[in-house]
Amino acid sequence: MGSGPAPLRATTARTLTLTALLAVTLLGCADAPRDTPRGPAPRTTTPQELCASLIVHWADITLDGADGRDAVHLDYQSMGLSGDQYEILRAVLDEARAVQLTDGPEAARALTAREAGRRCAERHRQGTPTGGPWR
């Protein structure tokens, strides 16, 4: 008794409405560029920066001597250094200790940062060094 056409129209209307909403949603997504960054690009630490950061960290610990550790008595692997980085640390510490005695701790820290940066840049000037598995 009249139940056929009205429910059919309601179902058709709902289907058309849902189809229209889905189409609008999909079209809106299709227009958005997919390769456009949404925020600032992440910054990567270069091998030179990482090397210098590690050298400065361990040199500071050694020069401070506050916690009783001396980096030159630790194993380079426990410090997360390669053999070459350890050699840089030892050379920088030799120079920094001499400067610390004559010019004080701030001068030693300045020398440490400068020399670590210079020596690590030199180490990586041709790209990533390859001197064997422990270098």
mmCIF file of C-alpha atoms in Angstrom:
data_model
loop_
_atom_site.group_PDB
_atom_site.id
_atom_site.type_symbol
_atom_site.label_atom_id
_atom_site.label_comp_id
_atom_site.label_asym_id
_atom_site.label_seq_id
_atom_site.Cartn_x
_atom_site.Cartn_y
_atom_site.Cartn_z
ATOM 1 C CA MET A 1 0.000 0.000 0.000
ATOM 2 C CA GLY A 2 2.284 2.842 -0.987
ATOM 3 C CA SER A 3 5.367 1.331 0.624
ATOM 4 C CA GLY A 4 7.210 0.778 -2.642
ATOM 5 C CA PRO A 5 8.022 4.159 -4.193
ATOM 6 C CA ALA A 6 8.654 6.275 -1.031
ATOM 7 C CA PRO A 7 11.298 3.996 0.566
ATOM 8 C CA LEU A 8 12.908 3.537 -2.840
ATOM 9 C CA ARG A 9 13.162 7.318 -3.260
ATOM 10 C CA ALA A 10 14.618 7.709 0.269
ATOM 11 C CA THR A 11 17.199 4.993 -0.336
ATOM 12 C CA THR A 12 18.108 6.481 -3.702
ATOM 13 C CA ALA A 13 18.447 9.953 -2.156
ATOM 14 C CA ARG A 14 20.690 8.641 0.622
ATOM 15 C CA THR A 15 22.807 6.735 -1.869
ATOM 16 C CA LEU A 16 23.180 9.790 -4.090
ATOM 17 C CA THR A 17 24.053 11.979 -1.091
ATOM 18 C CA LEU A 18 26.704 9.555 0.131
ATOM 19 C CA THR A 19 28.070 9.197 -3.389
ATOM 20 C CA ALA A 20 28.301 12.985 -3.744
ATOM 21 C CA LEU A 21 30.067 13.348 -0.375
ATOM 22 C CA LEU A 22 32.515 10.613 -1.269
ATOM 23 C CA ALA A 23 33.213 12.218 -4.655
ATOM 24 C CA VAL A 24 33.834 15.636 -3.091
ATOM 25 C CA THR A 25 36.141 14.124 -0.490
ATOM 26 C CA LEU A 26 38.126 12.179 -3.054
ATOM 27 C CA LEU A 27 38.367 15.135 -5.425
ATOM 28 C CA GLY A 28 39.581 17.336 -2.601
ATOM 29 C CA CYS A 29 42.315 14.820 -1.793
ATOM 30 C CA ALA A 30 43.281 14.444 -5.426
ATOM 31 C CA ASP A 31 44.054 18.156 -5.749
ATOM 32 C CA ALA A 32 46.523 18.213 -2.831
ATOM 33 C CA PRO A 33 50.131 17.852 -3.998
ATOM 34 C CA ARG A 34 51.594 14.711 -2.529
ATOM 35 C CA ASP A 35 55.298 15.591 -2.668
ATOM 36 C CA THR A 36 55.010 19.023 -1.064
ATOM 37 C CA PRO A 37 56.608 19.069 2.374
ATOM 38 C CA ARG A 38 54.192 19.842 5.179
ATOM 39 C CA GLY A 39 56.794 21.494 7.396
ATOM 40 C CA PRO A 40 60.494 22.204 7.542
ATOM 41 C CA ALA A 41 62.727 19.466 6.254
ATOM 42 C CA PRO A 42 64.584 17.529 8.932
ATOM 43 C CA ARG A 43 68.223 18.518 9.358
ATOM 44 C CA THR A 44 70.832 15.837 8.945
ATOM 45 C CA THR A 45 74.074 15.825 10.877
ATOM 46 C CA THR A 46 77.047 15.583 8.549
ATOM 47 C CA PRO A 47 79.819 13.085 9.322
ATOM 48 C CA GLN A 48 82.142 16.038 10.023
ATOM 49 C CA GLU A 49 79.720 17.544 12.551
ATOM 50 C CA LEU A 50 79.172 14.208 14.251
ATOM 51 C CA CYS A 51 82.911 13.581 14.469
ATOM 52 C CA ALA A 52 83.595 17.051 15.920
ATOM 53 C CA SER A 53 80.703 16.726 18.367
ATOM 54 C CA LEU A 54 82.016 13.416 19.695
ATOM 55 C CA ILE A 55 85.568 14.750 20.024
ATOM 56 C CA VAL A 56 84.416 17.895 21.851
ATOM 57 C CA HIS A 57 82.189 15.844 24.175
ATOM 58 C CA TRP A 58 84.968 13.502 25.291
ATOM 59 C CA ALA A 59 87.556 16.270 25.433
ATOM 60 C CA ASP A 60 85.260 18.280 27.721
ATOM 61 C CA ILE A 61 84.814 15.296 30.039
ATOM 62 C CA THR A 62 88.562 14.773 30.191
ATOM 63 C CA LEU A 63 89.465 18.441 30.640
ATOM 64 C CA ASP A 64 86.807 18.905 33.336
ATOM 65 C CA GLY A 65 87.904 15.849 35.240
ATOM 66 C CA ALA A 66 84.801 16.440 37.374
ATOM 67 C CA ASP A 67 83.517 12.891 37.259
ATOM 68 C CA GLY A 68 86.882 11.189 37.629
ATOM 69 C CA ARG A 69 86.903 9.814 34.078
ATOM 70 C CA ASP A 70 89.716 10.502 31.695
ATOM 71 C CA ALA A 71 88.836 9.809 28.065
ATOM 72 C CA VAL A 72 92.348 8.702 27.160
ATOM 73 C CA HIS A 73 92.021 5.799 29.611
ATOM 74 C CA LEU A 74 88.717 4.571 28.187
ATOM 75 C CA ASP A 75 88.432 2.228 25.247
ATOM 76 C CA TYR A 76 87.602 4.156 22.073
ATOM 77 C CA GLN A 77 84.753 1.764 21.310
ATOM 78 C CA SER A 78 83.124 2.453 24.683
ATOM 79 C CA MET A 79 83.157 6.121 23.745
ATOM 80 C CA GLY A 80 81.534 5.385 20.364
ATOM 81 C CA LEU A 81 84.614 6.524 18.442
ATOM 82 C CA SER A 82 86.402 5.027 15.486
ATOM 83 C CA GLY A 83 90.147 4.499 15.660
ATOM 84 C CA ASP A 84 90.740 7.667 13.627
ATOM 85 C CA GLN A 85 88.407 9.710 15.829
ATOM 86 C CA TYR A 86 90.255 8.449 18.891
ATOM 87 C CA GLU A 87 93.560 9.591 17.401
ATOM 88 C CA ILE A 88 92.018 13.014 16.761
ATOM 89 C CA LEU A 89 90.804 13.123 20.374
ATOM 90 C CA ARG A 90 94.252 12.295 21.723
ATOM 91 C CA ALA A 91 95.942 14.945 19.562
ATOM 92 C CA VAL A 92 93.344 17.588 20.481
ATOM 93 C CA LEU A 93 93.674 16.746 24.182
ATOM 94 C CA ASP A 94 97.464 17.079 24.054
ATOM 95 C CA GLU A 95 97.119 20.583 22.657
ATOM 96 C CA ALA A 96 94.192 21.539 24.896
ATOM 97 C CA ARG A 97 95.961 20.474 28.089
ATOM 98 C CA ALA A 98 98.932 22.684 27.260
ATOM 99 C CA VAL A 99 96.622 25.623 26.545
ATOM 100 C CA GLN A 100 94.622 24.953 29.716
ATOM 101 C CA LEU A 101 97.771 25.234 31.832
ATOM 102 C CA THR A 102 98.858 28.520 30.294
ATOM 103 C CA ASP A 103 95.629 30.249 29.254
ATOM 104 C CA GLY A 104 92.874 28.583 31.275
ATOM 105 C CA PRO A 105 89.877 26.318 30.656
ATOM 106 C CA GLU A 106 87.961 28.641 28.312
ATOM 107 C CA ALA A 107 90.921 28.903 25.952
ATOM 108 C CA ALA A 108 91.310 25.113 26.076
ATOM 109 C CA ARG A 109 87.631 24.661 25.166
ATOM 110 C CA ALA A 110 87.922 27.102 22.272
ATOM 111 C CA LEU A 111 90.971 25.242 20.990
ATOM 112 C CA THR A 112 89.170 21.903 21.378
ATOM 113 C CA ALA A 113 86.177 23.039 19.332
ATOM 114 C CA ARG A 114 88.357 24.647 16.652
ATOM 115 C CA GLU A 115 90.779 21.737 16.321
ATOM 116 C CA ALA A 116 88.072 19.061 16.431
ATOM 117 C CA GLY A 117 86.220 20.853 13.635
ATOM 118 C CA ARG A 118 89.353 21.304 11.543
ATOM 119 C CA ARG A 119 90.658 17.774 12.019
ATOM 120 C CA CYS A 120 87.283 16.132 11.418
ATOM 121 C CA ALA A 121 86.758 18.198 8.271
ATOM 122 C CA GLU A 122 90.187 17.100 7.059
ATOM 123 C CA ARG A 123 89.352 13.470 7.859
ATOM 124 C CA HIS A 124 86.152 13.643 5.808
ATOM 125 C CA ARG A 125 87.278 15.925 2.959
ATOM 126 C CA GLN A 126 87.107 13.101 0.393
ATOM 127 C CA GLY A 127 83.814 11.716 1.724
ATOM 128 C CA THR A 128 83.475 8.932 4.245
ATOM 129 C CA PRO A 129 86.893 7.578 5.227
ATOM 130 C CA THR A 130 87.582 3.931 4.572
ATOM 131 C CA GLY A 131 90.571 2.662 6.479
ATOM 132 C CA GLY A 132 89.396 -0.784 7.462
ATOM 133 C CA PRO A 133 86.679 -2.120 9.700
ATOM 134 C CA TRP A 134 87.848 -0.240 12.841
ATOM 135 C CA ARG A 135 88.742 3.054 11.243
#
